[in-house]
mmCIF file of C-alpha atoms in Angstrom:
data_model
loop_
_atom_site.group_PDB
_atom_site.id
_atom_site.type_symbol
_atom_site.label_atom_id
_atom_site.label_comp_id
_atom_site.label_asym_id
_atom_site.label_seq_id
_atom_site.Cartn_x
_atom_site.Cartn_y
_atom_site.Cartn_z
ATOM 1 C CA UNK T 492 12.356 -116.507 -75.641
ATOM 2 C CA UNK T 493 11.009 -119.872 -74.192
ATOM 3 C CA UNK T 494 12.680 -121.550 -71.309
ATOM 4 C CA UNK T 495 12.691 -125.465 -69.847
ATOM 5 C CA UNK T 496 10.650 -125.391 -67.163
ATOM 6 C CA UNK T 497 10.162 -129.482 -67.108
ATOM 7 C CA UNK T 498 9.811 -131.686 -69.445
ATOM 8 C CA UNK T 499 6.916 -130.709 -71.571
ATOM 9 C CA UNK T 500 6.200 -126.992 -70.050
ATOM 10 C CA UNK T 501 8.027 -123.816 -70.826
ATOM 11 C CA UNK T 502 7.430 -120.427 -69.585
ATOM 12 C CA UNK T 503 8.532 -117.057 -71.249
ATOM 13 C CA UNK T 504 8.409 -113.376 -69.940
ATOM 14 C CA UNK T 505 6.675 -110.857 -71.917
ATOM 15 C CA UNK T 506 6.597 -106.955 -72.384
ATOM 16 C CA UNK T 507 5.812 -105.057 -69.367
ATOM 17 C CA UNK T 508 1.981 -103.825 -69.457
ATOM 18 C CA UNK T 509 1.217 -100.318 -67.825
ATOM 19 C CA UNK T 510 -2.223 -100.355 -65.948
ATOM 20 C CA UNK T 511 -2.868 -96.717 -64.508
ATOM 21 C CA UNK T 512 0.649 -96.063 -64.792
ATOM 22 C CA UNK T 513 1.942 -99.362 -62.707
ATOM 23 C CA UNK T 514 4.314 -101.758 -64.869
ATOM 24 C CA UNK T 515 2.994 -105.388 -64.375
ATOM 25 C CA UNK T 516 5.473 -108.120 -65.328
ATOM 26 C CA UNK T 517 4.045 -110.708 -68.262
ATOM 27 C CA UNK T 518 4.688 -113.940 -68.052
ATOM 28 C CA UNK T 519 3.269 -117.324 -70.267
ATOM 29 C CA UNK T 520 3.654 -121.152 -70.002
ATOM 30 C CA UNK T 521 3.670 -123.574 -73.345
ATOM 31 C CA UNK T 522 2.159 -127.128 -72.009
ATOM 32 C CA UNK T 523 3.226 -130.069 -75.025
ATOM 33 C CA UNK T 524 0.446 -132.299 -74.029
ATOM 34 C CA UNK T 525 0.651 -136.084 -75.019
ATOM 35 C CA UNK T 526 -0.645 -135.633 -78.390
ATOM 36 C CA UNK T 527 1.635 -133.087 -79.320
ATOM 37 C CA UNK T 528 -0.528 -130.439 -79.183
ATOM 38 C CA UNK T 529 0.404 -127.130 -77.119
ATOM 39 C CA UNK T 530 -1.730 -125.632 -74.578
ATOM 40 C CA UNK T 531 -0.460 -121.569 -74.334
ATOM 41 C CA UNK T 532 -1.469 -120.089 -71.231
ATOM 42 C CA UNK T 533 -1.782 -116.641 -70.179
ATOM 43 C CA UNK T 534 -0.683 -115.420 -74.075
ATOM 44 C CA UNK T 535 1.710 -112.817 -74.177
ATOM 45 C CA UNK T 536 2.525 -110.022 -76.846
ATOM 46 C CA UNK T 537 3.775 -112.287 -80.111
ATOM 47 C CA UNK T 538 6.574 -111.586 -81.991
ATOM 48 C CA UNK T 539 8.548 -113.343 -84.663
ATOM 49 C CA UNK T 540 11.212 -114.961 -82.157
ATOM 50 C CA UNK T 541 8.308 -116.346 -79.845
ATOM 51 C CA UNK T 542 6.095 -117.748 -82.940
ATOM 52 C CA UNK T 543 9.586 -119.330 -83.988
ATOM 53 C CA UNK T 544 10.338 -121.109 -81.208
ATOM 54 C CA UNK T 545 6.265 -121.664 -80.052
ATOM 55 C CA UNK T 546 6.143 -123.227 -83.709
ATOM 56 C CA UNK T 547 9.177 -125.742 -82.548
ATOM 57 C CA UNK T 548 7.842 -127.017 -80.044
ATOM 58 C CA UNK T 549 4.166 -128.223 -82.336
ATOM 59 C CA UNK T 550 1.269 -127.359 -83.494
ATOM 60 C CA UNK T 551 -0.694 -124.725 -81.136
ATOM 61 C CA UNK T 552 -4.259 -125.651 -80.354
ATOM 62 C CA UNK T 553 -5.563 -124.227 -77.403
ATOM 63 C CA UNK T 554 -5.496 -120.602 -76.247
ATOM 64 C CA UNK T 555 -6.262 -120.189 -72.506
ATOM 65 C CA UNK T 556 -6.631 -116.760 -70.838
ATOM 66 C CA UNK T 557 -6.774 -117.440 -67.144
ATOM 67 C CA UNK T 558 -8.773 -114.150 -65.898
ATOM 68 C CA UNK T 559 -10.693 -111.717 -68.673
ATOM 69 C CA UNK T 560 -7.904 -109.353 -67.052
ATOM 70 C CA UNK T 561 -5.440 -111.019 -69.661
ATOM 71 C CA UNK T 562 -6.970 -110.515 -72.617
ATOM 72 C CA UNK T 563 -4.520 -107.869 -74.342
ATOM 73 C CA UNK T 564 -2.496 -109.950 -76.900
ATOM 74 C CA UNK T 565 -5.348 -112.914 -77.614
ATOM 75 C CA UNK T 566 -6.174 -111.438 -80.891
ATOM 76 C CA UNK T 567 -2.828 -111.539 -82.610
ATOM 77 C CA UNK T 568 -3.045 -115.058 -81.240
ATOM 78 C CA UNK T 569 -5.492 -115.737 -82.874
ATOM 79 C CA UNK T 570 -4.760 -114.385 -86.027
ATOM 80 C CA UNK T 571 -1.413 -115.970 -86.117
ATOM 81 C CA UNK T 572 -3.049 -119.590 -85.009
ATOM 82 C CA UNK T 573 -6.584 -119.930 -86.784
ATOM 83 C CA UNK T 574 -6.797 -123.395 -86.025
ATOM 84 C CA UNK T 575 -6.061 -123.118 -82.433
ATOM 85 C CA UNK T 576 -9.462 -122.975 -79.764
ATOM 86 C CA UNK T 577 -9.596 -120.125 -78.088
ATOM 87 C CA UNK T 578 -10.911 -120.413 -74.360
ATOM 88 C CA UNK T 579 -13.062 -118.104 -72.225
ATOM 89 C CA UNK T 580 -12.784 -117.277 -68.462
ATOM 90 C CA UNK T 581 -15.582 -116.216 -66.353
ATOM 91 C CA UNK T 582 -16.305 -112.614 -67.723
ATOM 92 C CA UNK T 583 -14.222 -112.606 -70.948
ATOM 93 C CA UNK T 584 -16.613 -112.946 -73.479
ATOM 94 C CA UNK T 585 -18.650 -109.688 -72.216
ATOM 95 C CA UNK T 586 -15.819 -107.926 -71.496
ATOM 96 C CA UNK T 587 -14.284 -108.580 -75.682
ATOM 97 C CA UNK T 588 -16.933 -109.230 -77.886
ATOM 98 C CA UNK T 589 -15.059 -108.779 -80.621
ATOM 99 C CA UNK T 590 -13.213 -111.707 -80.302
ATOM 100 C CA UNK T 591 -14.864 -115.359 -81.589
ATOM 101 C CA UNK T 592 -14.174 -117.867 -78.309
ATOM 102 C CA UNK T 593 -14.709 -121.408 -78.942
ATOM 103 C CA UNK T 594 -15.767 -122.548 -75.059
ATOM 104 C CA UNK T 595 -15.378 -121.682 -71.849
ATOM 105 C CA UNK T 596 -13.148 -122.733 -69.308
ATOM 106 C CA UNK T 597 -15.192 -124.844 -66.532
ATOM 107 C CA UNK T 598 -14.865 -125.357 -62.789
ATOM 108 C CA UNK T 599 -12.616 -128.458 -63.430
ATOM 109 C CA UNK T 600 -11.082 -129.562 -66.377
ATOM 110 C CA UNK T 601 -13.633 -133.013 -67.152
ATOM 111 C CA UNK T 602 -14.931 -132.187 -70.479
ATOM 112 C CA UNK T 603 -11.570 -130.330 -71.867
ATOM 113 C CA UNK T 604 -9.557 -132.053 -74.429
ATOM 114 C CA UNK T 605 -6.888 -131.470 -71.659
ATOM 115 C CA UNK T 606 -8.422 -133.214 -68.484
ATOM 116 C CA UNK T 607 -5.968 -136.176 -67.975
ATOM 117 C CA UNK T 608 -2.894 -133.979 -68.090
ATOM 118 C CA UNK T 609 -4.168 -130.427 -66.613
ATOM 119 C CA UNK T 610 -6.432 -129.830 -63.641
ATOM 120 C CA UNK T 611 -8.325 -126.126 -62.676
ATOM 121 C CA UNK T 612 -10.063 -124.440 -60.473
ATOM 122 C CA UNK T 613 -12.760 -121.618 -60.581
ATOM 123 C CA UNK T 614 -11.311 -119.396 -58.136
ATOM 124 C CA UNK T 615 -14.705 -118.108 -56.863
ATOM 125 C CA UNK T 616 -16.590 -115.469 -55.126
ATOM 126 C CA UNK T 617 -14.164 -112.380 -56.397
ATOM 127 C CA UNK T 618 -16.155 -109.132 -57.639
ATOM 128 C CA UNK T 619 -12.997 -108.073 -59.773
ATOM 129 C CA UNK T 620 -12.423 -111.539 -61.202
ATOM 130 C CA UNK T 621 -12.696 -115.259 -61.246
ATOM 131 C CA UNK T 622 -9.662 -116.602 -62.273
ATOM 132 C CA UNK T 623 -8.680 -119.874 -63.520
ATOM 133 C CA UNK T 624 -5.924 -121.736 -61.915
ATOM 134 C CA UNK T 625 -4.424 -124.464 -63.494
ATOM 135 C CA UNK T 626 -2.372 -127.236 -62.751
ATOM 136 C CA UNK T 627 0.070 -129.218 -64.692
ATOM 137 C CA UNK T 628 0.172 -132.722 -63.021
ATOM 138 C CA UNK T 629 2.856 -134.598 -64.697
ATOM 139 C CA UNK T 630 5.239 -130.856 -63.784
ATOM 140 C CA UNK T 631 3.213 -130.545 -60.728
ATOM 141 C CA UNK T 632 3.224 -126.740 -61.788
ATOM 142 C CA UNK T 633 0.600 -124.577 -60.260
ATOM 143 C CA UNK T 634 -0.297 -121.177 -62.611
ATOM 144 C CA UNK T 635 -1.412 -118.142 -60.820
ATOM 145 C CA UNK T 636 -2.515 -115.085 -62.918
ATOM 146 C CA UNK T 637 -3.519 -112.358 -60.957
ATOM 147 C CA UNK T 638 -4.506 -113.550 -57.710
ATOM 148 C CA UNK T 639 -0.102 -113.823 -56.222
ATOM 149 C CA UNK T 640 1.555 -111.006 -57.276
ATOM 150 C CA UNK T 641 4.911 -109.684 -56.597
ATOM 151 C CA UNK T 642 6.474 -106.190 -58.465
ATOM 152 C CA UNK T 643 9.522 -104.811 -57.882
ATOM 153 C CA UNK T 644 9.519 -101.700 -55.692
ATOM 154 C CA UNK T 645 12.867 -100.196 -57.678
ATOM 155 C CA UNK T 646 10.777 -99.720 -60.759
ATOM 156 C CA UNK T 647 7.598 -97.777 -58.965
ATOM 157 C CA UNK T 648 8.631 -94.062 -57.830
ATOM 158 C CA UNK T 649 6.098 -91.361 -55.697
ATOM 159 C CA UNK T 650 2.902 -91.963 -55.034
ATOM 160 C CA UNK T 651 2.986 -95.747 -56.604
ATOM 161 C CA UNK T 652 5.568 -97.154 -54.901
ATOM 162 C CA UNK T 653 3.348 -96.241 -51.736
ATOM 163 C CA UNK T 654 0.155 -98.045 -53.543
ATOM 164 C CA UNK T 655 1.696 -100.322 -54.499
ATOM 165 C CA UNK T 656 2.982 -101.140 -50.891
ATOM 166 C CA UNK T 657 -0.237 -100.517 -49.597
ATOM 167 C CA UNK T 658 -1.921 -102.633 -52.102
ATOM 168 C CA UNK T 659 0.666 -105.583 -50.778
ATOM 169 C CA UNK T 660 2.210 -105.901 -54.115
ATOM 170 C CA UNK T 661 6.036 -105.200 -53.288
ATOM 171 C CA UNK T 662 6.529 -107.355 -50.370
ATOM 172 C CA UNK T 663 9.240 -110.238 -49.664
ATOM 173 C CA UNK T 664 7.265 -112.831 -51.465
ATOM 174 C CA UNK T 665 4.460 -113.243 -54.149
ATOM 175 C CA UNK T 666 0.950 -112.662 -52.330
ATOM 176 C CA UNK T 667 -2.649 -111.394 -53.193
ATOM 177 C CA UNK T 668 -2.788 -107.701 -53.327
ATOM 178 C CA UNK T 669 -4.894 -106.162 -51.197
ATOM 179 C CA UNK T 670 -7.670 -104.990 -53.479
ATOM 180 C CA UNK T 671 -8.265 -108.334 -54.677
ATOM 181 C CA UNK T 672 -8.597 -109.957 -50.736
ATOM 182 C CA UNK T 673 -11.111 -107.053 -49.994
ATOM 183 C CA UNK T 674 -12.880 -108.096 -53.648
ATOM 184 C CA UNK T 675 -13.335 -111.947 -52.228
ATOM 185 C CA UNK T 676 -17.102 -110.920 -50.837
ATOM 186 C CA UNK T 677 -18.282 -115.059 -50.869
ATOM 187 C CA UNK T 678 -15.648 -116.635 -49.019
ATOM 188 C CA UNK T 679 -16.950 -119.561 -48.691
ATOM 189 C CA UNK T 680 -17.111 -120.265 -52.360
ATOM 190 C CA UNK T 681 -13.045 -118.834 -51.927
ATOM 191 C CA UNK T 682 -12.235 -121.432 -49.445
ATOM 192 C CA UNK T 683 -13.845 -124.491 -51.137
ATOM 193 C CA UNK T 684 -11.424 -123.380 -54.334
ATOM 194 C CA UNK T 685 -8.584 -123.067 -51.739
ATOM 195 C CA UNK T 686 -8.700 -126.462 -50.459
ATOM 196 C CA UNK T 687 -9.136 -128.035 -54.336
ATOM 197 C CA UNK T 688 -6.052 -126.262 -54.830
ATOM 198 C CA UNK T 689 -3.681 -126.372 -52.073
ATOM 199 C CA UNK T 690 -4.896 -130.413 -52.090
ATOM 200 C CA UNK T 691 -2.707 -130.780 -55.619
ATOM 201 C CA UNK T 692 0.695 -131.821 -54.579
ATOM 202 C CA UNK T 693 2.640 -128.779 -55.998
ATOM 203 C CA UNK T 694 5.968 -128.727 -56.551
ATOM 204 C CA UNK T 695 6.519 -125.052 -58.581
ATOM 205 C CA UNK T 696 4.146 -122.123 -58.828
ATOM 206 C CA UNK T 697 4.585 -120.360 -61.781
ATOM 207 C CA UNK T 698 2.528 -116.993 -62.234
ATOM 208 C CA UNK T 699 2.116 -114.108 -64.851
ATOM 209 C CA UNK T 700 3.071 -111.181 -62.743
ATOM 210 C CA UNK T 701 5.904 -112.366 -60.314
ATOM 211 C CA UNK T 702 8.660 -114.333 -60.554
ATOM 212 C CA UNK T 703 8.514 -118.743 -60.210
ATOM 213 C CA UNK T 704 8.132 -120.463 -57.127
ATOM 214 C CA UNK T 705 10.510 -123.191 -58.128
ATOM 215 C CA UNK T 706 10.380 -125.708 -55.204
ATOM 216 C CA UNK T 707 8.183 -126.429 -51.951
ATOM 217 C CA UNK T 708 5.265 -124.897 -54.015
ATOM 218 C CA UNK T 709 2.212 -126.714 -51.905
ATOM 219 C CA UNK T 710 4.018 -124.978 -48.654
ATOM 220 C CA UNK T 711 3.865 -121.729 -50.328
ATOM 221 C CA UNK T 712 0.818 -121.450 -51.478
ATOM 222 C CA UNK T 713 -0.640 -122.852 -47.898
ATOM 223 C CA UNK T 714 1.268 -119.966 -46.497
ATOM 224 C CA UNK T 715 0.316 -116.923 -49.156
ATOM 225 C CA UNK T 716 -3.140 -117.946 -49.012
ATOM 226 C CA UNK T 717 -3.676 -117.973 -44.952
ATOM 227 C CA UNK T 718 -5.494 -114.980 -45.120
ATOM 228 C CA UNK T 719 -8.408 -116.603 -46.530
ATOM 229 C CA UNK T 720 -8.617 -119.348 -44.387
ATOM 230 C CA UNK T 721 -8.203 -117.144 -40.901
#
């Protein structure tokens, strides 16, 4: 269920999810931070093989959603790991108030029990979302949510694989679909983000609904995001 992505960070595909009848790819990262504890981004669904090898690896203490998009399996999360924090995005807490968040996740990481070992960035001035993107500095792994997306265009038939085309989701490469470029309405907030990000020196980009970047991942990311910056 969990596989080596570097020492100290594993990544593990989840279920599909079905969002107006379009099958998204899951996808989550472990981080074993220098205390031992694990940082679990992006939480997929949890099941008894996951918990067993999750469980291996230490003692889960932070729960990170990345976007209040990906909020679907935080509760059995939560359930299964009481002691663990769980950690608000931009939007999250309105969007489930049934769930009992312990902080939010802040434009940087100074003040997070994380900050030596795991950077972010506010990805700002979207009407759909703000999502957080972190980055794993001792990996140099970059974790996208929402914003690069890549499905496969064999598993959409009709009138979705055309949306789907349209909404730049099926192409050669991971990129931002098109709703969420047209969603960016500050883009100058966008581009200050940009530059904190394409600034870390990435080697991998790792994201929930495509498959890894593996190498060259600062090159990449220059190149998916030059829409923003034209």
């Amino acid at each position: 269920m969990l596989q080596l992505l570097d020492d100290n960070i594993w990544t593990a595909a989840g279920p599909q999810v079905a969002v107006l009848g379009f099958g998204y790819p899951t996808r989550m990262a472990a981080i074993r931070l220098k205390d031992g504890d694990l940082f679990i981004w992006s939480p997929t669904q949890l099941n008894p093989e996951l918990r067993a090898a999750v469980d291996a690896l230490g003692p889960v203490r932070h729960l990170v959603s990345p976007t209040a998009m990906h909020n679907l399996f935080l509760a059995e999360w939560q359930a299964a790991y009481p002691q663990a924090r769980l950690y608000a995005p931009p939007g999250l807490r309105q969007r489930r108030p049934d769930l009992a968040f312990d902080a939010d996740l802040e434009d940087g990481a100074m003040g997070h029990p994380w900050a030596d070992e795991i950077d972010q960035v506010q990805f700002a001035g979207n009407k759909i979302a703000v999502e957080v993107v972190v980055f794993h500095k001792a990996s140099r792994t970059v974790l996208f949510a929402d914003l690069l997306q890549q499905l496969d265009p064999a598993s959409l038939k009709g009138w979705r694989k055309l949306i789907a085309r349209l909404d730049l989701m099926t192409g050669p490469e991971p990129q931002t679909p098109r709703k969420f470029r047209l969603a960016f309405t500050d883009r100058q907030a966008a581009r200050a983000a940009l530059a904190r990000i394409t600034a870390w020196p990435a080697r991998r980009v790792l994201m929930a609904h495509a498959p890894p970047v593996l190498e060259d991942g600062q090159t990449f990311l220059t190149r998916a995001f030059a829409w923003l910056r034209g």
